[in-house]
Short mmCIF file of C-alpha atoms and ligand atoms in Angstrom, two decimals:
data_model
loop_
_atom_site.label_atom_id
_atom_site.label_comp_id
_atom_site.label_asym_id
_atom_site.label_seq_id
_atom_site.Cartn_x
_atom_site.Cartn_y
_atom_site.Cartn_z
CA MET A 1 -2.85 0.06 18.41
CA ASP A 2 -2.18 -3.77 18.27
CA LEU A 3 -2.17 -4.86 14.39
CA ARG A 4 -1.23 -8.46 15.41
CA PHE A 5 -3.05 -11.42 14.81
CA SER A 6 -4.38 -12.90 18.56
CA ASP A 7 -3.43 -15.99 19.52
CA GLU A 8 -6.28 -17.48 18.55
CA ASP A 9 -7.17 -15.40 14.89
CA GLU A 10 -2.89 -17.90 14.71
CA ALA A 11 -4.40 -20.67 15.47
CA PHE A 12 -7.58 -21.09 12.80
CA ARG A 13 -4.69 -19.23 10.15
CA ARG A 14 -3.22 -23.29 11.13
CA GLU A 15 -6.19 -24.25 10.64
CA VAL A 16 -6.70 -23.09 7.71
CA ARG A 17 -3.52 -23.74 6.95
CA ASP A 18 -3.44 -27.65 6.95
CA TYR A 19 -6.82 -27.55 5.46
CA LEU A 20 -6.02 -26.40 2.02
CA GLU A 21 -2.81 -28.07 2.13
CA THR A 22 -3.63 -31.63 2.14
CA ASN A 23 -7.33 -30.71 0.11
CA LEU A 24 -5.83 -29.01 -2.74
CA THR A 25 -3.90 -32.44 -4.14
CA GLY A 26 -5.03 -34.95 -6.55
CA GLU A 27 -7.90 -34.31 -8.28
CA PHE A 28 -7.44 -30.48 -7.31
CA ALA A 29 -3.41 -29.68 -7.77
CA GLU A 30 -4.34 -28.71 -11.13
CA ALA A 31 -6.74 -26.28 -10.02
CA ARG A 32 -4.13 -23.86 -8.00
CA GLY A 33 -4.00 -20.37 -9.56
CA LEU A 34 -6.77 -20.75 -11.60
CA GLY A 35 -9.25 -17.64 -12.87
CA GLY A 36 -9.64 -14.20 -11.03
CA PRO A 37 -10.20 -11.34 -12.52
CA GLY A 38 -8.25 -10.93 -16.12
CA ARG A 39 -8.52 -15.26 -16.30
CA GLU A 40 -12.62 -15.16 -15.80
CA GLU A 41 -13.78 -15.86 -19.45
CA ASN A 42 -14.43 -19.97 -18.72
CA GLU A 43 -10.28 -20.74 -16.81
CA GLY A 44 -10.33 -23.75 -15.06
CA PHE A 45 -14.41 -23.45 -14.77
CA ASP A 46 -15.33 -27.84 -14.40
CA VAL A 47 -12.78 -28.13 -11.38
CA ARG A 48 -12.94 -24.23 -9.77
CA LEU A 49 -17.08 -25.65 -9.27
CA ALA A 50 -15.84 -28.98 -7.90
CA TRP A 51 -13.58 -27.78 -5.76
CA GLU A 52 -15.79 -25.04 -4.84
CA ARG A 53 -18.17 -28.10 -4.31
CA HIS A 54 -15.74 -29.89 -1.59
CA LEU A 55 -15.53 -27.30 -0.54
CA ALA A 56 -18.68 -26.51 0.47
CA ALA A 57 -18.80 -30.02 1.82
CA ASP A 58 -16.25 -29.12 4.47
CA GLY A 59 -17.55 -26.20 5.79
CA TRP A 60 -15.77 -23.81 4.05
CA THR A 61 -17.47 -21.66 2.22
CA CYS A 62 -19.36 -18.62 3.62
CA ILE A 63 -17.82 -18.63 6.47
CA GLY A 64 -18.51 -15.17 8.10
CA TRP A 65 -22.68 -16.44 7.98
CA PRO A 66 -24.18 -16.47 11.10
CA LYS A 67 -24.29 -20.50 12.15
CA GLU A 68 -28.18 -21.03 11.31
CA TYR A 69 -27.59 -19.70 7.65
CA GLY A 70 -25.18 -22.57 7.05
CA GLY A 71 -22.15 -20.81 7.84
CA ARG A 72 -19.39 -21.01 10.26
CA ALA A 73 -19.94 -17.40 12.10
CA ALA A 74 -16.14 -16.02 11.37
CA THR A 75 -15.29 -13.66 12.80
CA LEU A 76 -14.23 -10.76 10.21
CA THR A 77 -10.66 -11.04 11.01
CA GLN A 78 -11.14 -14.54 10.78
CA GLN A 79 -12.72 -14.18 7.50
CA VAL A 80 -9.02 -11.93 6.34
CA VAL A 81 -7.35 -14.88 7.23
CA PHE A 82 -8.84 -17.23 5.67
CA HIS A 83 -8.79 -15.08 2.58
CA GLU A 84 -5.26 -14.79 2.76
CA GLU A 85 -4.34 -18.31 3.91
CA TYR A 86 -6.42 -18.84 0.60
CA ALA A 87 -4.19 -16.51 -1.73
CA ARG A 88 -1.19 -17.54 0.05
CA ALA A 89 -2.11 -21.36 -0.86
CA GLN A 90 -2.97 -20.49 -4.43
CA ALA A 91 -6.75 -22.25 -4.03
CA PRO A 92 -8.50 -21.06 -7.35
CA ALA A 93 -10.39 -17.79 -7.54
CA ARG A 94 -14.47 -18.63 -6.09
CA VAL A 95 -16.97 -19.17 -8.91
CA GLY A 96 -19.77 -18.39 -5.86
CA ILE A 97 -18.17 -15.38 -6.10
CA PHE A 98 -21.48 -13.24 -5.98
CA GLY A 99 -23.73 -15.13 -3.82
CA GLU A 100 -21.54 -15.69 -1.22
CA GLY A 101 -20.12 -12.76 -0.25
CA LEU A 102 -22.89 -10.43 -2.22
CA LEU A 103 -26.56 -11.43 -2.32
CA GLY A 104 -26.05 -13.97 0.13
CA PRO A 105 -25.76 -11.44 2.88
CA THR A 106 -27.96 -9.39 1.23
CA ILE A 107 -30.95 -11.52 1.89
CA ILE A 108 -29.58 -11.88 5.11
CA ALA A 109 -29.94 -8.29 5.66
CA PHE A 110 -32.66 -7.55 3.59
CA GLY A 111 -35.21 -11.08 2.99
CA THR A 112 -37.53 -12.90 3.81
CA ASP A 113 -37.44 -16.10 5.62
CA GLU A 114 -38.74 -17.88 3.62
CA GLN A 115 -35.98 -16.37 0.79
CA ARG A 116 -33.31 -17.33 3.28
CA ARG A 117 -34.96 -20.85 3.22
CA ARG A 118 -34.82 -20.74 -0.68
CA PHE A 119 -31.76 -18.95 -1.82
CA LEU A 120 -28.82 -19.44 1.09
CA PRO A 121 -28.20 -23.66 1.17
CA PRO A 122 -27.44 -23.91 -2.62
CA ILE A 123 -25.40 -20.59 -2.38
CA VAL A 124 -23.56 -22.20 0.34
CA ASN A 125 -23.08 -26.00 -1.26
CA ALA A 126 -22.20 -23.85 -4.90
CA THR A 127 -25.73 -25.94 -6.94
CA GLU A 128 -26.24 -22.05 -7.64
CA LEU A 129 -24.72 -19.63 -8.91
CA TRP A 130 -25.24 -15.71 -8.63
CA CYS A 131 -24.62 -12.58 -11.38
CA GLN A 132 -24.54 -8.65 -10.96
CA GLY A 133 -27.65 -6.88 -12.97
CA TYR A 134 -26.92 -2.83 -11.66
CA SER A 135 -25.39 -1.18 -14.60
CA GLU A 136 -26.30 0.03 -18.00
CA PRO A 137 -25.72 1.66 -20.74
CA ASP A 138 -27.01 5.12 -19.26
CA ALA A 139 -26.39 4.45 -16.00
CA GLY A 140 -23.07 2.77 -13.89
CA SER A 141 -22.10 5.70 -11.19
CA ASP A 142 -25.25 6.72 -11.21
CA LEU A 143 -27.22 4.81 -11.17
CA ALA A 144 -30.24 5.81 -10.02
CA ASN A 145 -31.05 6.32 -13.44
CA LEU A 146 -31.28 2.95 -13.98
CA LYS A 147 -34.36 2.32 -16.87
CA THR A 148 -34.78 -1.71 -17.15
CA VAL A 149 -38.29 -1.96 -16.68
CA ALA A 150 -40.74 -5.30 -14.28
CA GLU A 151 -44.46 -4.70 -13.81
CA ARG A 152 -46.64 -6.51 -12.84
CA ASP A 153 -48.33 -9.56 -14.27
CA GLY A 154 -50.52 -12.09 -11.89
CA ASP A 155 -47.70 -14.23 -9.93
CA GLU A 156 -45.13 -12.62 -12.18
CA TRP A 157 -43.17 -9.99 -12.87
CA VAL A 158 -42.07 -9.28 -16.50
CA ILE A 159 -38.73 -7.81 -16.70
CA SER A 160 -37.79 -5.50 -19.95
CA GLY A 161 -34.22 -3.93 -20.93
CA GLN A 162 -30.66 -3.91 -20.10
CA LYS A 163 -27.68 -4.36 -18.34
CA VAL A 164 -24.13 -4.11 -18.75
CA TRP A 165 -20.34 -5.39 -17.75
CA THR A 166 -22.47 -8.20 -16.14
CA SER A 167 -19.81 -9.91 -15.31
CA LEU A 168 -19.91 -14.13 -14.82
CA ALA A 169 -23.74 -13.89 -16.58
CA HIS A 170 -22.29 -16.50 -18.82
CA TRP A 171 -22.04 -19.28 -16.39
CA ALA A 172 -24.54 -17.91 -13.66
CA ASP A 173 -27.99 -20.15 -12.93
CA TRP A 174 -29.34 -16.43 -11.03
CA ILE A 175 -29.27 -12.59 -11.94
CA PHE A 176 -30.22 -9.92 -8.98
CA VAL A 177 -31.37 -7.39 -10.68
CA LEU A 178 -32.54 -3.77 -10.35
CA CYS A 179 -35.65 -3.03 -11.82
CA ARG A 180 -37.65 0.27 -12.16
CA THR A 181 -41.65 -0.80 -10.72
CA ASP A 182 -43.05 2.18 -10.67
CA ARG A 183 -42.13 5.20 -13.32
CA SER A 184 -43.70 7.79 -11.58
CA ALA A 185 -41.60 7.80 -8.39
CA PRO A 186 -38.80 9.58 -7.90
CA ARG A 187 -35.47 8.27 -9.17
CA HIS A 188 -34.38 6.84 -6.06
CA ARG A 189 -38.12 5.31 -4.73
CA GLY A 190 -39.60 3.27 -7.15
CA ILE A 191 -36.86 0.69 -7.71
CA SER A 192 -37.14 -2.96 -6.78
CA TYR A 193 -34.49 -5.95 -6.01
CA LEU A 194 -35.16 -8.31 -8.15
CA LEU A 195 -34.01 -12.84 -7.87
CA CYS A 196 -34.37 -14.06 -11.58
CA PRO A 197 -33.59 -17.37 -12.81
CA MET A 198 -30.92 -16.57 -16.07
CA ARG A 199 -31.87 -19.56 -17.93
CA GLN A 200 -35.05 -19.13 -19.98
CA PRO A 201 -36.19 -17.78 -23.04
CA GLY A 202 -36.73 -13.91 -22.24
CA ILE A 203 -32.78 -13.38 -20.71
CA GLU A 204 -30.84 -13.25 -23.66
CA ILE A 205 -26.77 -13.00 -22.65
CA ARG A 206 -23.81 -11.45 -25.27
CA PRO A 207 -20.48 -11.79 -23.87
CA ILE A 208 -18.08 -8.29 -24.77
CA THR A 209 -15.41 -9.07 -25.48
CA GLN A 210 -12.46 -6.84 -23.42
CA ILE A 211 -8.97 -5.37 -24.21
CA SER A 212 -7.07 -8.82 -23.75
CA GLY A 213 -9.09 -10.66 -26.20
CA LYS A 214 -11.53 -12.18 -22.50
CA GLN A 215 -14.84 -12.23 -23.05
CA GLU A 216 -15.26 -11.52 -18.75
CA PHE A 217 -18.75 -9.99 -18.64
CA ASN A 218 -21.07 -8.95 -20.58
CA GLU A 219 -24.39 -7.47 -21.88
CA VAL A 220 -27.66 -9.57 -20.12
CA PHE A 221 -31.18 -8.00 -22.42
CA PHE A 222 -34.26 -8.82 -20.76
CA ASP A 223 -37.21 -9.35 -22.63
CA GLY A 224 -40.44 -9.94 -20.97
CA ALA A 225 -38.33 -12.52 -18.18
CA ARG A 226 -40.02 -14.17 -15.53
CA THR A 227 -39.66 -14.12 -12.05
CA PRO A 228 -41.86 -14.49 -8.80
CA ALA A 229 -43.86 -12.17 -7.28
CA ASP A 230 -42.32 -13.64 -3.65
CA ASN A 231 -39.04 -12.47 -5.47
CA VAL A 232 -38.47 -9.29 -4.14
CA VAL A 233 -35.39 -7.96 -2.16
CA GLY A 234 -36.96 -5.88 0.72
CA GLU A 235 -40.32 -3.60 0.21
CA VAL A 236 -41.36 -3.85 -4.26
CA ASN A 237 -40.56 0.47 -4.85
CA GLY A 238 -37.81 0.09 -2.11
CA GLY A 239 -34.77 -1.92 -3.39
CA TRP A 240 -32.31 1.28 -3.21
CA ARG A 241 -31.43 0.28 0.12
CA ALA A 242 -30.96 -3.11 -0.14
CA ALA A 243 -28.90 -2.65 -3.59
CA MET A 244 -26.60 0.33 -1.13
CA GLY A 245 -26.54 -2.77 1.36
CA THR A 246 -25.05 -5.02 -1.62
CA LEU A 247 -22.43 -2.34 -2.87
CA ALA A 248 -21.38 -1.99 1.83
CA PHE A 249 -20.63 -5.46 1.36
CA GLU A 250 -18.96 -5.88 -1.98
CA ARG A 251 -16.33 -3.34 -0.24
CA GLY A 252 -16.28 -5.59 3.04
CA THR A 253 -13.98 -8.09 3.44
CA LEU A 254 -14.24 -9.69 0.04
CA TYR A 255 -10.58 -7.74 -1.10
CA PHE A 256 -8.95 -8.58 1.62
CA GLY A 257 -7.25 -12.05 0.02
CA GLN A 258 -6.38 -10.30 -2.83
CA GLN A 259 -3.14 -8.22 -1.59
CA ILE A 260 -1.10 -11.61 -1.29
CA GLY A 261 -1.47 -11.82 -4.62
CA PHE A 262 -0.71 -8.59 -5.17
CA GLU A 263 2.64 -9.51 -3.52
CA ARG A 264 3.19 -12.13 -5.57
CA GLU A 265 2.82 -9.95 -8.53
CA PHE A 266 5.39 -8.11 -7.24
CA ALA A 267 8.24 -10.93 -5.94
CA GLU A 268 7.29 -11.56 -10.13
CA ILE A 269 7.93 -8.48 -11.68
CA VAL A 270 11.77 -7.89 -9.01
CA ASP A 271 12.23 -11.87 -10.17
CA ALA A 272 11.83 -11.15 -14.44
CA ALA A 273 13.98 -6.74 -13.38
CA ARG A 274 16.70 -9.81 -11.87
CA LYS A 275 16.53 -11.60 -15.44
CA ASN A 276 17.03 -9.09 -17.31
CA GLY A 277 18.92 -6.46 -15.41
CA ALA A 278 16.42 -3.60 -15.09
CA ILE A 279 16.48 -4.06 -11.53
CA ASP A 280 20.40 -2.13 -11.95
CA ASP A 281 18.08 0.79 -13.77
CA PRO A 282 17.50 3.89 -10.37
CA VAL A 283 14.44 3.98 -11.81
CA VAL A 284 13.26 0.97 -11.56
CA ARG A 285 14.73 -0.05 -7.83
CA ASP A 286 13.17 3.39 -6.76
CA ARG A 287 9.46 2.56 -8.37
CA LEU A 288 9.58 -1.25 -6.95
CA VAL A 289 10.12 0.94 -3.57
CA GLN A 290 7.72 2.89 -4.36
CA ALA A 291 5.98 -0.65 -5.44
CA TRP A 292 7.03 -2.46 -1.96
CA THR A 293 6.23 0.63 0.27
CA GLY A 294 2.45 0.80 -1.08
CA LEU A 295 1.71 -3.77 -0.35
CA ARG A 296 3.05 -2.62 3.51
CA VAL A 297 0.47 1.09 3.49
CA MET A 298 -2.13 -1.09 2.20
CA ARG A 299 -1.70 -4.58 4.94
CA PHE A 300 -1.32 -1.85 8.08
CA HIS A 301 -4.43 -0.28 6.85
CA ASN A 302 -6.64 -3.21 5.75
CA LEU A 303 -5.42 -4.38 9.70
CA ARG A 304 -5.99 -1.16 11.16
CA THR A 305 -9.84 -0.38 9.60
CA LEU A 306 -10.39 -4.64 10.75
CA ARG A 307 -9.36 -2.98 14.17
CA ASP A 308 -11.94 -0.40 14.05
CA GLY A 309 -14.67 -2.92 13.71
CA GLU A 310 -17.49 -2.46 10.44
CA PRO A 311 -15.25 -0.40 8.11
CA GLY A 312 -16.71 2.68 6.50
CA PRO A 313 -16.03 5.87 4.49
CA GLU A 314 -12.58 3.95 4.90
CA ALA A 315 -13.77 1.28 2.80
CA SER A 316 -13.68 3.91 -0.07
CA VAL A 317 -10.19 4.96 1.18
CA ASN A 318 -8.58 1.59 0.80
CA LYS A 319 -10.39 0.86 -3.06
CA LEU A 320 -8.80 4.12 -4.11
CA PHE A 321 -5.15 3.18 -2.86
CA TRP A 322 -5.72 -0.45 -3.73
CA SER A 323 -6.82 0.11 -7.53
CA GLN A 324 -4.65 3.51 -8.36
CA TRP A 325 -1.22 1.31 -7.01
CA HIS A 326 -2.34 -1.94 -8.86
CA ARG A 327 -2.62 0.26 -11.46
CA SER A 328 0.82 1.38 -11.27
CA LEU A 329 2.67 -1.73 -10.61
CA GLY A 330 0.66 -3.08 -14.29
CA GLU A 331 2.54 -0.25 -15.47
CA LEU A 332 6.56 -1.29 -14.13
CA ALA A 333 5.46 -4.82 -14.78
CA MET A 334 5.46 -3.92 -18.68
CA ASP A 335 8.33 -1.12 -18.09
CA VAL A 336 10.68 -3.67 -16.62
CA GLN A 337 10.19 -6.36 -19.77
CA GLY A 338 10.52 -3.67 -22.44
CA MET A 339 9.49 -4.40 -25.53
CA GLY A 340 8.82 -7.90 -24.85
CA ALA A 341 6.20 -6.95 -22.71
CA THR A 342 3.38 -6.42 -25.74
CA LEU A 343 4.29 -9.62 -26.65
CA GLN A 344 0.75 -11.66 -26.84
CA ASP A 345 0.87 -13.65 -23.53
CA ALA A 346 3.78 -11.89 -22.36
CA PRO A 347 4.72 -12.64 -18.65
CA LEU A 348 1.88 -10.42 -16.37
CA GLN A 349 0.44 -8.96 -19.50
CA TRP A 350 -2.96 -10.13 -18.17
CA MET A 351 -3.00 -8.58 -15.03
CA PHE A 352 -1.58 -5.04 -16.87
CA LEU A 353 -4.81 -5.47 -18.67
CA PHE A 354 -6.80 -6.50 -16.47
CA SER A 355 -6.08 -4.04 -13.84
CA ARG A 356 -7.27 -0.36 -15.81
CA ALA A 357 -10.44 -1.47 -14.70
CA ASP A 358 -9.46 -1.29 -11.20
CA THR A 359 -10.05 2.01 -11.03
CA ILE A 360 -14.30 1.76 -12.15
CA TYR A 361 -15.44 -1.03 -10.80
CA ALA A 362 -17.01 -2.08 -7.53
CA GLY A 363 -17.43 2.19 -7.45
CA ALA A 364 -14.70 5.06 -9.75
CA SER A 365 -12.02 6.78 -8.39
CA GLU A 366 -13.77 9.47 -8.87
CA ILE A 367 -16.85 8.67 -6.72
CA GLN A 368 -14.39 6.65 -3.94
CA ARG A 369 -13.31 10.14 -3.73
CA ASN A 370 -16.51 12.15 -3.09
CA ILE A 371 -17.97 9.24 -0.65
CA ILE A 372 -14.19 10.44 1.17
CA GLY A 373 -14.84 13.90 0.93
CA GLU A 374 -18.63 13.73 2.19
CA ARG A 375 -18.50 10.82 4.42
CA ALA A 376 -15.30 10.86 5.80
CA LEU A 377 -14.42 14.52 5.94
CA GLY A 378 -17.35 15.69 5.92
CA LEU A 379 -17.22 18.13 2.71
CA PRO A 380 -20.18 19.48 1.50
CA SER A 381 -22.17 17.46 -1.14
CA GLU A 382 -21.96 17.15 -4.78
CA PRO A 383 -24.77 18.94 -6.62
CA LYS A 384 -26.56 15.62 -7.52
CA PRO A 385 -29.33 14.89 -11.16
CA ALA A 386 -33.10 16.04 -9.85
C1 FAD B 401 -14.18 -5.27 -14.57
C2 FAD B 401 -15.36 -4.28 -14.15
C3 FAD B 401 -16.78 -5.71 -14.05
C4 FAD B 401 -17.56 -5.36 -13.84
N1 FAD B 401 -18.87 -6.05 -13.52
C5 FAD B 401 -20.82 -5.41 -13.12
C6 FAD B 401 -20.85 -6.53 -13.27
O1 FAD B 401 -20.85 -7.50 -12.85
N2 FAD B 401 -22.85 -6.49 -13.01
C7 FAD B 401 -22.59 -4.15 -12.67
O2 FAD B 401 -24.11 -4.30 -12.87
N3 FAD B 401 -21.36 -4.09 -12.71
C8 FAD B 401 -20.50 -4.11 -13.48
N4 FAD B 401 -19.66 -2.58 -13.28
C9 FAD B 401 -19.86 -1.95 -14.21
C10 FAD B 401 -18.75 -0.93 -13.01
O3 FAD B 401 -20.72 -1.56 -11.90
C11 FAD B 401 -19.15 0.21 -13.39
O4 FAD B 401 -18.69 0.35 -14.92
C12 FAD B 401 -19.68 2.23 -12.42
O5 FAD B 401 -20.03 1.77 -11.98
C13 FAD B 401 -19.09 2.70 -13.85
O6 FAD B 401 -19.47 2.66 -14.47
P1 FAD B 401 -20.18 3.35 -15.88
O7 FAD B 401 -18.78 2.46 -16.85
O8 FAD B 401 -21.06 3.76 -16.61
O9 FAD B 401 -19.08 4.75 -15.80
P2 FAD B 401 -20.22 5.84 -15.87
O10 FAD B 401 -20.35 5.73 -14.21
O11 FAD B 401 -20.58 6.85 -16.90
O12 FAD B 401 -18.91 7.33 -15.42
C14 FAD B 401 -17.18 7.42 -16.09
C15 FAD B 401 -16.21 8.32 -15.57
O13 FAD B 401 -17.56 9.68 -14.74
C16 FAD B 401 -16.84 9.86 -14.10
N5 FAD B 401 -17.86 10.22 -12.95
C17 FAD B 401 -20.03 9.13 -12.51
N6 FAD B 401 -19.92 10.64 -12.19
C18 FAD B 401 -19.16 11.21 -12.27
C19 FAD B 401 -19.82 11.98 -10.55
N7 FAD B 401 -20.69 12.49 -10.15
N8 FAD B 401 -18.73 12.68 -9.88
C20 FAD B 401 -17.23 12.71 -10.24
N9 FAD B 401 -17.29 11.32 -11.71
C21 FAD B 401 -17.51 10.90 -12.19
C22 FAD B 401 -16.44 8.14 -13.35
O14 FAD B 401 -15.47 8.16 -12.43
C23 FAD B 401 -15.42 7.63 -14.65
O15 FAD B 401 -14.44 7.85 -14.63
C24 FAD B 401 -18.04 -3.55 -14.07
C25 FAD B 401 -17.13 -2.84 -13.84
C26 FAD B 401 -16.19 -3.43 -14.59
C27 FAD B 401 -15.42 -2.18 -15.04
#
């Protein structure tokens, strides 16, 4: 299998690299390195939003979308190249990630023409930001257990219930929210995929303080929140299909660029180990070699997945591997620094703390193992709740 990028992809890489070098200057120079998992509370929000709109004006948002919806119809490999170069340039974490990576592709696949006309342009132009309302206190891995209800009242849906762990709800204009619209139907039916404006009296957002002290995600309470009747993606009571579509997009190309960030974190750890002498410890050296090997495995696995076309259950192998690997890297970062790692704001401490969540979000490790067992290896399926 040839794992190299084609000449066209390499030409595209140079175009992206040149663009970022020329544009991450002036007012945007300060945006380099801002935001990302573990640093999303509000880090550099204004400059990052301005940067996102700058990217949009030059046609560099939503590049994988079809041209008719404002994208560039970039191939899968071009999207990977873009994410890699973006991370390499230390361009700021994208504030419109939920719209571009999750909701937009879902509307393109499952929405109506009217929804495409209404909701896609503000995602491309970064004038409307989104968050994801799936999880509830008793519905995480077992998402079909969700209890938030939506009832029709004339031309509107009225939503009541609670979502939790809603990342970036504090700056979102809209939420795509799974609601139960038929309580008598079996669990996976009777769920609808609604689009609901966030800034209204029926919605209260309560930040959750994480172990790091940051507040990147929230509880979202719906108490009679309203949204127009047409804001349903897919069929009323048939939202499960669209919801699963969104999760498939989440496990797709979204994480390709992060590997470059991992390489940077690894280099920082090696540097710290050299400076404080930890590099002379054979156990540390061994763990560094293992971490480096893991980086190479991830790269080749990603490239192989790409060559095979759209990622299927292999995406779960990928998620399982990188999340476990990154958690170990966080532990290594702390061990290399010794007692100093416990001081507030020690280098990479935020990464160590946030990496504990890597094996939970976008499908916990146990769930990825179930998917690999059932869909990749064809093993008997897990017993499911009735
Ligand atoms: C950083 C972060 C950001 C997030 N952002 C969002 C967001 O923006 N929007 C949103 O809707 N949600 C978000 N989530 C929530 C996330 O989707 C859930 O945490 C995840 O689905 C797990 O659900 P849970 O926390 O309820 O844990 P549970 O589902 O209760 O799981 C608890 C434990 O039991 C295991 N387990 C559960 N079921 C099985 C099974 N069948 N077989 C074997 N083991 C099992 C799990 O793997 C886990 O170890 C976020 C989570 C994190 C950590």
